[in-house]
PDB file of C-alpha atoms in Angstrom:
ATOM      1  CA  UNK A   7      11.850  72.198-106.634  1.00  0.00           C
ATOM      2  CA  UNK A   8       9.208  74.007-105.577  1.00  0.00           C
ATOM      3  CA  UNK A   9       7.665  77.066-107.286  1.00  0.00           C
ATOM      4  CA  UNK A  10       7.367  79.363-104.368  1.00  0.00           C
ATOM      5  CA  UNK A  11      11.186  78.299-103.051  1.00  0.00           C
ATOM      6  CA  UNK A  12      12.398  78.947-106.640  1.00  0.00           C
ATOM      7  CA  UNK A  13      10.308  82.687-106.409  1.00  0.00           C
ATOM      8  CA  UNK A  14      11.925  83.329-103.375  1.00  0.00           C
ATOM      9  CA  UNK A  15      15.557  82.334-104.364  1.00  0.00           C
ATOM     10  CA  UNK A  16      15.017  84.642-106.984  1.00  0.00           C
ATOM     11  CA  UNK A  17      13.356  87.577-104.671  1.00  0.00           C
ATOM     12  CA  UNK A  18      16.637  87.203-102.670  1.00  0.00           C
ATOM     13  CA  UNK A  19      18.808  87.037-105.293  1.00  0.00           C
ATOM     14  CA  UNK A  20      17.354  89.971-107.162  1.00  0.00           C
ATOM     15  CA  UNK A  21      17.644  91.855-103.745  1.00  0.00           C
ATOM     16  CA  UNK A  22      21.511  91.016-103.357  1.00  0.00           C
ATOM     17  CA  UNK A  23      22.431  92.693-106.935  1.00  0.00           C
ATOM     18  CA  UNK A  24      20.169  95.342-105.617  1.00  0.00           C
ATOM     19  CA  UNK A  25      21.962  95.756-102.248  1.00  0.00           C
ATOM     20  CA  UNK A  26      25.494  95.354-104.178  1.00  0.00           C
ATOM     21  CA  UNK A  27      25.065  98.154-106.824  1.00  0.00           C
ATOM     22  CA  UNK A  28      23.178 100.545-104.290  1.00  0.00           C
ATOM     23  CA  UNK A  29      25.955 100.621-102.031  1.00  0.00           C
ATOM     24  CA  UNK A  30      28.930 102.612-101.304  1.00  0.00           C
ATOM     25  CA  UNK A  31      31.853 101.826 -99.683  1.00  0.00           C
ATOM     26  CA  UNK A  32      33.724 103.838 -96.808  1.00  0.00           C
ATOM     27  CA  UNK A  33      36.982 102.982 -94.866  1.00  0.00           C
ATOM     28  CA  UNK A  34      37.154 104.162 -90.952  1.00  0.00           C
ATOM     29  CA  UNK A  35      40.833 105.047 -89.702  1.00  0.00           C
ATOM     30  CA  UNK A  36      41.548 101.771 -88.962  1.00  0.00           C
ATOM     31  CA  UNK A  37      41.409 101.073 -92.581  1.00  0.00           C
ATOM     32  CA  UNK A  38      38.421  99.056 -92.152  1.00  0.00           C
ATOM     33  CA  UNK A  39      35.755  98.481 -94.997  1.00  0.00           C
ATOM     34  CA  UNK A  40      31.487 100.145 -94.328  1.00  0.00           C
ATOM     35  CA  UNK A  41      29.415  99.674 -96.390  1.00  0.00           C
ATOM     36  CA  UNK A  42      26.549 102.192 -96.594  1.00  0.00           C
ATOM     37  CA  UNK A  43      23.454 102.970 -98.989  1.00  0.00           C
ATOM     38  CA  UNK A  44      24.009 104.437-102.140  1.00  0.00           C
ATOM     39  CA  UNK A  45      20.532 106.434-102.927  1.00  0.00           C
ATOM     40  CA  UNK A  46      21.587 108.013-106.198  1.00  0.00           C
ATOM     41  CA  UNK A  47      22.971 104.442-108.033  1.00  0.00           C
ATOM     42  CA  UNK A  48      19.129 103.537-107.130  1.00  0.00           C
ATOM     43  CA  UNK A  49      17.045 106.604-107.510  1.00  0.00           C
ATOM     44  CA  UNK A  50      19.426 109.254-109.642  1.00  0.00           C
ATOM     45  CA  UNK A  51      20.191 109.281-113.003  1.00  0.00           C
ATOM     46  CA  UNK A  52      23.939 108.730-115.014  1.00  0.00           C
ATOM     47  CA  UNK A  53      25.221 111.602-116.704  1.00  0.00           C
ATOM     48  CA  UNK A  54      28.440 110.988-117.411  1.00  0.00           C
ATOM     49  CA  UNK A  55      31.087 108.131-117.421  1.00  0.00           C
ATOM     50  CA  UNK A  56      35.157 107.859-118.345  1.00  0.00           C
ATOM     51  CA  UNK A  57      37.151 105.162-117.858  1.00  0.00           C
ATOM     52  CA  UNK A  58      40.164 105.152-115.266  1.00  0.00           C
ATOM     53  CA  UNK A  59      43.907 105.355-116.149  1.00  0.00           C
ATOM     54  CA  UNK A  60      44.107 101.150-114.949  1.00  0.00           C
ATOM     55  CA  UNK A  61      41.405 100.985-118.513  1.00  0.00           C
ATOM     56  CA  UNK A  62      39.009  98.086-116.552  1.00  0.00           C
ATOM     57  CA  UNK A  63      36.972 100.392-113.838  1.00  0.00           C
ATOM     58  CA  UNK A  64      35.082 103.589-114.524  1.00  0.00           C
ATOM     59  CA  UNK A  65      34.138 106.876-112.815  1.00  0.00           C
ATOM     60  CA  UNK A  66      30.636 108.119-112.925  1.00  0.00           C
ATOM     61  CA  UNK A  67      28.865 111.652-112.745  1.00  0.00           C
ATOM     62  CA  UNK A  68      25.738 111.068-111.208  1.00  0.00           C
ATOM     63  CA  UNK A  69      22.581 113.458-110.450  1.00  0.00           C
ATOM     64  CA  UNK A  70      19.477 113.116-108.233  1.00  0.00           C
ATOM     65  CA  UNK A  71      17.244 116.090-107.658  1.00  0.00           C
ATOM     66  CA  UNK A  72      19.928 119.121-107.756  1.00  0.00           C
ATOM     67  CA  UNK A  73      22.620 116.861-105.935  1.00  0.00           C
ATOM     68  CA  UNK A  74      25.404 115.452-108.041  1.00  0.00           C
ATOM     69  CA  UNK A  75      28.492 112.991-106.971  1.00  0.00           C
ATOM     70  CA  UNK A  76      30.857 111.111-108.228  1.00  0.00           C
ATOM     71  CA  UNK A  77      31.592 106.882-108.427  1.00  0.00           C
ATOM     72  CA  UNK A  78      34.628 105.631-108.612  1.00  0.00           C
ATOM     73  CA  UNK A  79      34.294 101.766-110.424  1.00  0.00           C
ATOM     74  CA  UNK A  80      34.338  98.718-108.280  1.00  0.00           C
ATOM     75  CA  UNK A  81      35.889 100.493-105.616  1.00  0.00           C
ATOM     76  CA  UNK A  82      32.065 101.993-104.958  1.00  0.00           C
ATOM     77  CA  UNK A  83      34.072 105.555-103.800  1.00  0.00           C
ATOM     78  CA  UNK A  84      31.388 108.267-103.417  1.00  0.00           C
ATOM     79  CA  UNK A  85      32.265 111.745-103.364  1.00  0.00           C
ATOM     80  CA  UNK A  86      29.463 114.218-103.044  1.00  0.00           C
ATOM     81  CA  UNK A  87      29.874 118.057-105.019  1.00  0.00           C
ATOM     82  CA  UNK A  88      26.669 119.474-103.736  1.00  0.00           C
ATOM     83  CA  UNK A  89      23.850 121.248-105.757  1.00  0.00           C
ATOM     84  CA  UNK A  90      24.787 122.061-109.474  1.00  0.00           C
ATOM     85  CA  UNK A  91      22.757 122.740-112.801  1.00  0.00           C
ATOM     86  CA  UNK A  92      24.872 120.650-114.743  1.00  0.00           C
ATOM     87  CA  UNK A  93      28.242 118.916-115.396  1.00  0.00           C
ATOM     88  CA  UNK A  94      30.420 116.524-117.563  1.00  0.00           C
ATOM     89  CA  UNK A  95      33.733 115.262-116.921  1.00  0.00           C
ATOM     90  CA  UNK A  96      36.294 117.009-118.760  1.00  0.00           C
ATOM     91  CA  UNK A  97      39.811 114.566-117.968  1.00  0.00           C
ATOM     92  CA  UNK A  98      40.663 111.792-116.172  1.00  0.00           C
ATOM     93  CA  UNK A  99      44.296 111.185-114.567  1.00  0.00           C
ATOM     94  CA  UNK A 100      46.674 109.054-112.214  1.00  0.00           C
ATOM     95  CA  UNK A 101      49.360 111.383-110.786  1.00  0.00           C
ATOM     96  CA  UNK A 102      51.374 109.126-108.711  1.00  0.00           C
ATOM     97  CA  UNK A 103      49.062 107.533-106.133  1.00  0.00           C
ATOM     98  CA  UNK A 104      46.172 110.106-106.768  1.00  0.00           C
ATOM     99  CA  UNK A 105      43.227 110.092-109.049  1.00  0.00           C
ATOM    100  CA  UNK A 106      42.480 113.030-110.316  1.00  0.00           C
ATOM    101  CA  UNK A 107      39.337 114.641-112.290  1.00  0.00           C
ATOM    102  CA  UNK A 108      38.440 117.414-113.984  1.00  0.00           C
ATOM    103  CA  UNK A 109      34.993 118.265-114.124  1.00  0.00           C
ATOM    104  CA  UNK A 110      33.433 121.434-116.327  1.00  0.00           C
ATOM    105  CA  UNK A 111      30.541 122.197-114.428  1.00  0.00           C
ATOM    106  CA  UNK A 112      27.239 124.707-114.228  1.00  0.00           C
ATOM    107  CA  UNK A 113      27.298 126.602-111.334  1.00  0.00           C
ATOM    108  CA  UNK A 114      24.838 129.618-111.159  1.00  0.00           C
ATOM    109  CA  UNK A 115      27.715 131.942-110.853  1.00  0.00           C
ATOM    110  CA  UNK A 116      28.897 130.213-113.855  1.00  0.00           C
ATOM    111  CA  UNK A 117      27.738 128.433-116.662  1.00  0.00           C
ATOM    112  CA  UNK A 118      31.221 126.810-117.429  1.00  0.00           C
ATOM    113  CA  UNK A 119      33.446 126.690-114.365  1.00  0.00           C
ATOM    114  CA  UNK A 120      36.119 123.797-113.570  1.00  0.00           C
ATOM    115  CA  UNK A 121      36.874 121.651-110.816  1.00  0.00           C
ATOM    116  CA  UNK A 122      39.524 119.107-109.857  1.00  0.00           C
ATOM    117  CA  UNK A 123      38.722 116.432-107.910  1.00  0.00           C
ATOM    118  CA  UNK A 124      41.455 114.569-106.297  1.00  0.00           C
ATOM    119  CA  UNK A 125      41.123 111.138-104.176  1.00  0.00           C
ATOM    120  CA  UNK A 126      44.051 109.667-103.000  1.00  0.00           C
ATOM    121  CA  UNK A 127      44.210 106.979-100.575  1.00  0.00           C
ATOM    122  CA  UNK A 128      40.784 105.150 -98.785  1.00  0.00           C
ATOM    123  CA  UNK A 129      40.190 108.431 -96.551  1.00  0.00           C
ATOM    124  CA  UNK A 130      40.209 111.925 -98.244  1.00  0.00           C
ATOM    125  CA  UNK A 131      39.488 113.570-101.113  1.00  0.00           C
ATOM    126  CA  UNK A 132      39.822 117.112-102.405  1.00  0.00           C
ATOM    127  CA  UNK A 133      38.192 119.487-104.440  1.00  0.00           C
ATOM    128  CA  UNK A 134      39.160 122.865-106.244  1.00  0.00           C
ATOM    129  CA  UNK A 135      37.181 125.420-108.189  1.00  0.00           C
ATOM    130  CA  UNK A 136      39.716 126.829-110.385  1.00  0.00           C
ATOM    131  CA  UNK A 137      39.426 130.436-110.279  1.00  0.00           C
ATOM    132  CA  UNK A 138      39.266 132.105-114.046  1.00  0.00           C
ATOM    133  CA  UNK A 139      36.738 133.972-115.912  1.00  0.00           C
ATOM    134  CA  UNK A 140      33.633 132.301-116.856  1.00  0.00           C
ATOM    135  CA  UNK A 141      35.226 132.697-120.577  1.00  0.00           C
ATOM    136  CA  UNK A 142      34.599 129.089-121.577  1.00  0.00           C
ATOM    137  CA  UNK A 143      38.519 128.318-122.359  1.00  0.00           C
ATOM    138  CA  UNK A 144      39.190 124.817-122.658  1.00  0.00           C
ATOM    139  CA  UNK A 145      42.419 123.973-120.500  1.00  0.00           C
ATOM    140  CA  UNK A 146      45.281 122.230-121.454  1.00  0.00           C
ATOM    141  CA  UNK A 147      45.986 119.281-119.089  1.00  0.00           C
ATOM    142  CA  UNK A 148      49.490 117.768-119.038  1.00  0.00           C
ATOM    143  CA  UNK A 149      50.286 114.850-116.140  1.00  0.00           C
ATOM    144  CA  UNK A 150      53.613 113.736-115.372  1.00  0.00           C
ATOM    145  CA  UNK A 151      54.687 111.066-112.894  1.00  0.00           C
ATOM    146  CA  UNK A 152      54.240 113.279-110.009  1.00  0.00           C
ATOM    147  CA  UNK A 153      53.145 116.709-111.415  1.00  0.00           C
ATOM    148  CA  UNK A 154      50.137 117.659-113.418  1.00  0.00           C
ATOM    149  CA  UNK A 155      49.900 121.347-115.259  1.00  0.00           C
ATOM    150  CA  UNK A 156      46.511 122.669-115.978  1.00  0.00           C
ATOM    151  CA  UNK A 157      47.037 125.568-118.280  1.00  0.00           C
ATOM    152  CA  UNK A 158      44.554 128.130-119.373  1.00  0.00           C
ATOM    153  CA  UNK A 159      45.219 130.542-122.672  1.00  0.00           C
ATOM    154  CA  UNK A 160      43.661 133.694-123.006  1.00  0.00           C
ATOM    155  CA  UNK A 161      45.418 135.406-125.909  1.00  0.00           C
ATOM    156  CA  UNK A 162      49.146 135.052-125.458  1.00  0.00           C
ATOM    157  CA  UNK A 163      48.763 134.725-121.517  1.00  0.00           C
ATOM    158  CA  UNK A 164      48.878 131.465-119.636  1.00  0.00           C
ATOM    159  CA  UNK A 165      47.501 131.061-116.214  1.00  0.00           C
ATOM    160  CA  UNK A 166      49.351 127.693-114.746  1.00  0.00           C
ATOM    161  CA  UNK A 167      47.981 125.553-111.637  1.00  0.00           C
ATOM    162  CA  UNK A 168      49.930 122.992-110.296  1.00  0.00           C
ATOM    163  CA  UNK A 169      48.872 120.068-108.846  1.00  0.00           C
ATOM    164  CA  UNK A 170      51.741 117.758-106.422  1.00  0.00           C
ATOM    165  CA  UNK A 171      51.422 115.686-103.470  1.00  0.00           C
ATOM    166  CA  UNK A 172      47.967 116.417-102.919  1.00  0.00           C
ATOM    167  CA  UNK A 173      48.118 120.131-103.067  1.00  0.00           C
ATOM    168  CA  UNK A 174      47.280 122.907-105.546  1.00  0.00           C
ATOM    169  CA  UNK A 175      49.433 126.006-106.478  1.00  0.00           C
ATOM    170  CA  UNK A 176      49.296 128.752-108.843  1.00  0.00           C
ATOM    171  CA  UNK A 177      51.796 130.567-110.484  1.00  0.00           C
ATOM    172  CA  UNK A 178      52.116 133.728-111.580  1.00  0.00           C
ATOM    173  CA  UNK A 179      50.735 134.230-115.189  1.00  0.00           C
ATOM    174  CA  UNK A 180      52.978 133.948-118.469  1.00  0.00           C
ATOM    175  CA  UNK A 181      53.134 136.237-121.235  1.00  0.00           C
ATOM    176  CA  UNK A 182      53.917 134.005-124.252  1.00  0.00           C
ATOM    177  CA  UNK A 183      56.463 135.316-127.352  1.00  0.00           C
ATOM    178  CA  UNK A 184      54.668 135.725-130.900  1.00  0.00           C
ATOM    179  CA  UNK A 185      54.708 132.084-132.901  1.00  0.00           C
ATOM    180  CA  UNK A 186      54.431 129.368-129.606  1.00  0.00           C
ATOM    181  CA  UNK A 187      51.281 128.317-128.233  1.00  0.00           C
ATOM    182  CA  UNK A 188      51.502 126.885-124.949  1.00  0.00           C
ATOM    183  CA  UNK A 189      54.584 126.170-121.968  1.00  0.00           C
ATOM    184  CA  UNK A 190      56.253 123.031-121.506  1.00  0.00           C
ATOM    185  CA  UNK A 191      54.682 120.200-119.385  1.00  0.00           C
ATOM    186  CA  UNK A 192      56.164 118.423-116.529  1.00  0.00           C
ATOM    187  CA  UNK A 193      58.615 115.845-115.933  1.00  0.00           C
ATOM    188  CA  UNK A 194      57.445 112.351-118.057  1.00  0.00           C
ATOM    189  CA  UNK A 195      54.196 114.446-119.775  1.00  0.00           C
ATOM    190  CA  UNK A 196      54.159 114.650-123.731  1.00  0.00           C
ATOM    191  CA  UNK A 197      52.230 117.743-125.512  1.00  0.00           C
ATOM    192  CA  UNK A 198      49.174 117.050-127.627  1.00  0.00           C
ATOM    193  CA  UNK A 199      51.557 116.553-131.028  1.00  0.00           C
ATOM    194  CA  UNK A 200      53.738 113.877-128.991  1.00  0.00           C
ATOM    195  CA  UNK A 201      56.860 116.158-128.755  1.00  0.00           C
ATOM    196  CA  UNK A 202      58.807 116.605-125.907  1.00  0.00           C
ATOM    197  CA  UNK A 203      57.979 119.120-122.922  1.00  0.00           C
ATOM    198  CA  UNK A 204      61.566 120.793-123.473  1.00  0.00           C
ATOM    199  CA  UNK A 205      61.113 121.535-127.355  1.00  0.00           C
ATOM    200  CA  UNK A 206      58.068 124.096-126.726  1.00  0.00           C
ATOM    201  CA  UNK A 207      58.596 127.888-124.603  1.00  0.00           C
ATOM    202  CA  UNK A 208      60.906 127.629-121.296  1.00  0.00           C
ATOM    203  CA  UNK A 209      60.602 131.447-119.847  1.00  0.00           C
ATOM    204  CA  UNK A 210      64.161 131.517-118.989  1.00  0.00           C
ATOM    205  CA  UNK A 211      66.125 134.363-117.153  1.00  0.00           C
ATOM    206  CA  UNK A 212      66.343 137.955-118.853  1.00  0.00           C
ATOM    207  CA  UNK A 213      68.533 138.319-121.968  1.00  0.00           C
ATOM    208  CA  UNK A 214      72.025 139.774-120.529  1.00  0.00           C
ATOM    209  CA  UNK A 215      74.827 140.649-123.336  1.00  0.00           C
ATOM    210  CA  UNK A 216      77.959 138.476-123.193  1.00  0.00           C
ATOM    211  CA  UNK A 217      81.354 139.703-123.281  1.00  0.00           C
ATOM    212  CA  UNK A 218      81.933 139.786-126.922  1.00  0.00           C
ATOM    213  CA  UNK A 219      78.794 142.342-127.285  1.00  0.00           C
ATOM    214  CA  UNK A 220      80.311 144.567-124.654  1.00  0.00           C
ATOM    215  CA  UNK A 221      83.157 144.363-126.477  1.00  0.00           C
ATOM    216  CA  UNK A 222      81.582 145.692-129.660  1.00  0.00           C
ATOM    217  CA  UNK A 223      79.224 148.368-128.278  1.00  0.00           C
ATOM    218  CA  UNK A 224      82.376 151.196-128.162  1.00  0.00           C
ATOM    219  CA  UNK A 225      83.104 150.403-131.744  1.00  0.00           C
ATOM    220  CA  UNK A 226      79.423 150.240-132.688  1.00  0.00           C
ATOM    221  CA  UNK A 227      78.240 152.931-130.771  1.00  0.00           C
ATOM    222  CA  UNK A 228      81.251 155.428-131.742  1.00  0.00           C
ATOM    223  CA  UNK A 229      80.432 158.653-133.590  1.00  0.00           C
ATOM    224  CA  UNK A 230      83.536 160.455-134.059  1.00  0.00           C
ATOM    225  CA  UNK A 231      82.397 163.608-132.219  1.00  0.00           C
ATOM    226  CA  UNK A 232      85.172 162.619-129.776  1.00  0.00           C
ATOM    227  CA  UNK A 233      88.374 161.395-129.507  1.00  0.00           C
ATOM    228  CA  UNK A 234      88.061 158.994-126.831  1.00  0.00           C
ATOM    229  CA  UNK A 235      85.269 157.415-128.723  1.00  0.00           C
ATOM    230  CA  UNK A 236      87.045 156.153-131.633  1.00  0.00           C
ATOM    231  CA  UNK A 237      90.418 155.345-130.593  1.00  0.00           C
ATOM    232  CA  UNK A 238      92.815 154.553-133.566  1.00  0.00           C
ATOM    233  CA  UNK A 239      94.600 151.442-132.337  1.00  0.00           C
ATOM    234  CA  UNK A 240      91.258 149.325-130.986  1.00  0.00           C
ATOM    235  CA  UNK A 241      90.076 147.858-134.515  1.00  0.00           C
ATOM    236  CA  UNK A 242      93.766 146.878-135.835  1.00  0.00           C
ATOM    237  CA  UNK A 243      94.021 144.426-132.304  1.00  0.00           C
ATOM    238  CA  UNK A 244      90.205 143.442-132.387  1.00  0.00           C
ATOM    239  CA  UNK A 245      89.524 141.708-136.069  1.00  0.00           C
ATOM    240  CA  UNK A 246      90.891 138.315-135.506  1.00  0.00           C
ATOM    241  CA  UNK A 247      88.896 137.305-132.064  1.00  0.00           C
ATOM    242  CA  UNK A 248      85.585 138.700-133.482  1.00  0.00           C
ATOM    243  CA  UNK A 249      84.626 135.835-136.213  1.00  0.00           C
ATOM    244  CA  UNK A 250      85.357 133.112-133.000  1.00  0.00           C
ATOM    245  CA  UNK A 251      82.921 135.662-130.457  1.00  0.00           C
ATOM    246  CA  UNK A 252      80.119 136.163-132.559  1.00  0.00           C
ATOM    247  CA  UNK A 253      78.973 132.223-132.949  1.00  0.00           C
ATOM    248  CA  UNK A 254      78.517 132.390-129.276  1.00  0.00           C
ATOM    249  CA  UNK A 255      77.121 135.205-128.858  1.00  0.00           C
ATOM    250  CA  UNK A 256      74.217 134.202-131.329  1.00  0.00           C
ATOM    251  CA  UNK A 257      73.946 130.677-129.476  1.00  0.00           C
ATOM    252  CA  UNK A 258      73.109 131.821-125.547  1.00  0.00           C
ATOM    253  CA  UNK A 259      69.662 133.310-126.102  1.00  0.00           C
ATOM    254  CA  UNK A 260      68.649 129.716-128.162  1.00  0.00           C
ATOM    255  CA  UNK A 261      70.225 128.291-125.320  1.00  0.00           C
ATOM    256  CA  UNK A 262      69.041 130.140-122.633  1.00  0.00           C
ATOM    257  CA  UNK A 263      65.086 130.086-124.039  1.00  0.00           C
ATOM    258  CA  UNK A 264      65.086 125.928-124.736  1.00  0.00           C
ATOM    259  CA  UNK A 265      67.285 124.011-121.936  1.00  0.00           C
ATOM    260  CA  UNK A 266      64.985 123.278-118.949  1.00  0.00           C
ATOM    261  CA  UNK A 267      64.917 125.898-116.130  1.00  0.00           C
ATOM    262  CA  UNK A 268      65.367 124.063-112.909  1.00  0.00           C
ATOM    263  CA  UNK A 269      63.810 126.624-110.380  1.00  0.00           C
ATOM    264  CA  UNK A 270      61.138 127.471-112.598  1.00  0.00           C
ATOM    265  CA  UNK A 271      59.894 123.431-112.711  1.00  0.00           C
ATOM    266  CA  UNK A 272      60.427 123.408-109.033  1.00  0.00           C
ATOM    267  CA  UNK A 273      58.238 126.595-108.527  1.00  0.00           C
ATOM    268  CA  UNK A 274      54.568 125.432-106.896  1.00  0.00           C
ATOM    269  CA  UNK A 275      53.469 128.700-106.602  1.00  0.00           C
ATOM    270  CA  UNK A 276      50.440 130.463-104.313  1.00  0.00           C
ATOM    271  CA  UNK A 277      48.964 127.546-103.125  1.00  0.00           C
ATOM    272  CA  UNK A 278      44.962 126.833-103.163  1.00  0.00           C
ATOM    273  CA  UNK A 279      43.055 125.685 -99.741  1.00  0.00           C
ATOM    274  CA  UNK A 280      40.436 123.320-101.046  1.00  0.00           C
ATOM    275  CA  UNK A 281      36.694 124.106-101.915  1.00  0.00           C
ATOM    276  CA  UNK A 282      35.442 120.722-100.611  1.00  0.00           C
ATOM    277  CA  UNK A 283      37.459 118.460 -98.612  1.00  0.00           C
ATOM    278  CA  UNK A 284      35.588 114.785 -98.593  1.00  0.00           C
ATOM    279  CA  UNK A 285      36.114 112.373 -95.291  1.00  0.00           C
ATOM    280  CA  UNK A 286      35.280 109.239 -97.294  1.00  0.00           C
ATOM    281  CA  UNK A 287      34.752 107.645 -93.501  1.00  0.00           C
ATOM    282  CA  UNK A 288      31.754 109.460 -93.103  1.00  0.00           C
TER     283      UNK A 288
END
């Protein structure tokens, strides 16, 4: 073969794997696949990678000049989050057909604000600055099958956003009891110690006294300074029901404060309009 055949094979060649890893790819509304340069796989500079939920493609934080986006694996995904000072990415999730990441970033309103980034589908993607004091807490991210719970703890309060079906709510904050550390997750999440959502804090309803207490509160509250408040014939007809009452009444609040509280799982809360919202056809 020729030498200057084999040096342009090779010039060609080299320029393919150069064309291939500086491009992105796009989808129009037809669903269609454009392929367009990719300026900072060429020029910028990686500063942080995670591997996706599937374990064999990767996202990438990447930076060139003050402009920093994100790479989703084969799939060449770009989604641009403007000018920042810095950034790393915190968690990576699938919640249901979505992809979701958290990124702790440097903003110059804040040196350690977070951001979700959500793509879902070949078209859109979404992005959140989740609003809480530049305190540097670290979050505690639970992901179901359709729900994900990103929880911040300042002292005993929780501040909860919810993330389902694309969307981002957040409910009201939650004043936790002495002795538990953080709220249950959502439906198919484990905690950090690989227990069960339902065996950690479920705010439940406020405490109302069952029948038997009611019961007991003339008898316990009675004084003798009248006579209607310690009638003679109530505690000969009241000792034999009161060993049976008392067993429940001790067993609703445990009750009450551990079994799952439908409407509060169901509860999305003040929903979020998106920082950035990404056309991936463009």
């Amino acid at each position: 073969m020729h030498p200057s055949f084999r040096t342009t094979a090779s010039l060609l060649t080299l320029a393919s794997l150069l064309a291939l890893s500086g491009c992105a790819v796009k989808y129009d509304h037809r669903g269609h696949t454009i392929l367009s340069a990719d300026l900072p796989e060429l020029f910028g500079t990686v500063m942080d990678s995670r591997l996706l939920p599937d374990g064999q493609t990767s996202v990438t934080l990447r930076r060139m000049g003050d402009q920093w986006s994100l790479k989703f694996g084969t799939l060449s995904r770009v989604v641009d989050l403007g000018a920042l000072r810095g950034g790393r990415i915190a968690h990576v999730s699938q919640v249901g057909t979505a992809t979701n990441i958290l990124l702790l970033i440097d903003t110059p309103q804040c040196g350690r604000q977070y951001r979700l980034v959500s793509v879902a589908g070949k078209s859109q993607a979404a992005v959140w600055d989740l609003d809480m004091p530049c305190t540097g807490v670290e979050p505690l991210v639970q992901t179901g099958r359709v729900e994900q719970y990103i929880d911040f703890t300042v002292g005993s309060r929780v501040s909860r956003f919810v993330y389902r079906d694309g969307k981002l709510g957040r409910r009201p904050d939650v004043v936790l009891p002495p002795g538990v550390t953080s709220l249950p997750g959502p439906v198919g999440s484990q905690d950090p110690a690989g227990q069960p959502p339902g065996d950690r804090y479920q705010p439940g309803p406020p405490f109302a006294p069952s029948a038997a207490q009611l019961r007991q509160r003339p008898a316990a509250s009675a004084t003798g300074s009248t006579p209607r408040a310690t009638p003679a014939p109530a505690p000969a007809a009241e000792p034999a029901p009161r060993p049976r009452a008392r067993p429940a009444a001790a067993a609703a609040p445990a009750s009450a404060r551990t079994a799952p509280q439908t409407p509060q799982n169901l509860d999305f809360g003040t929903e979020i309009k998106p920082t950035i919202t990404v056309d991936l056809t463009k």
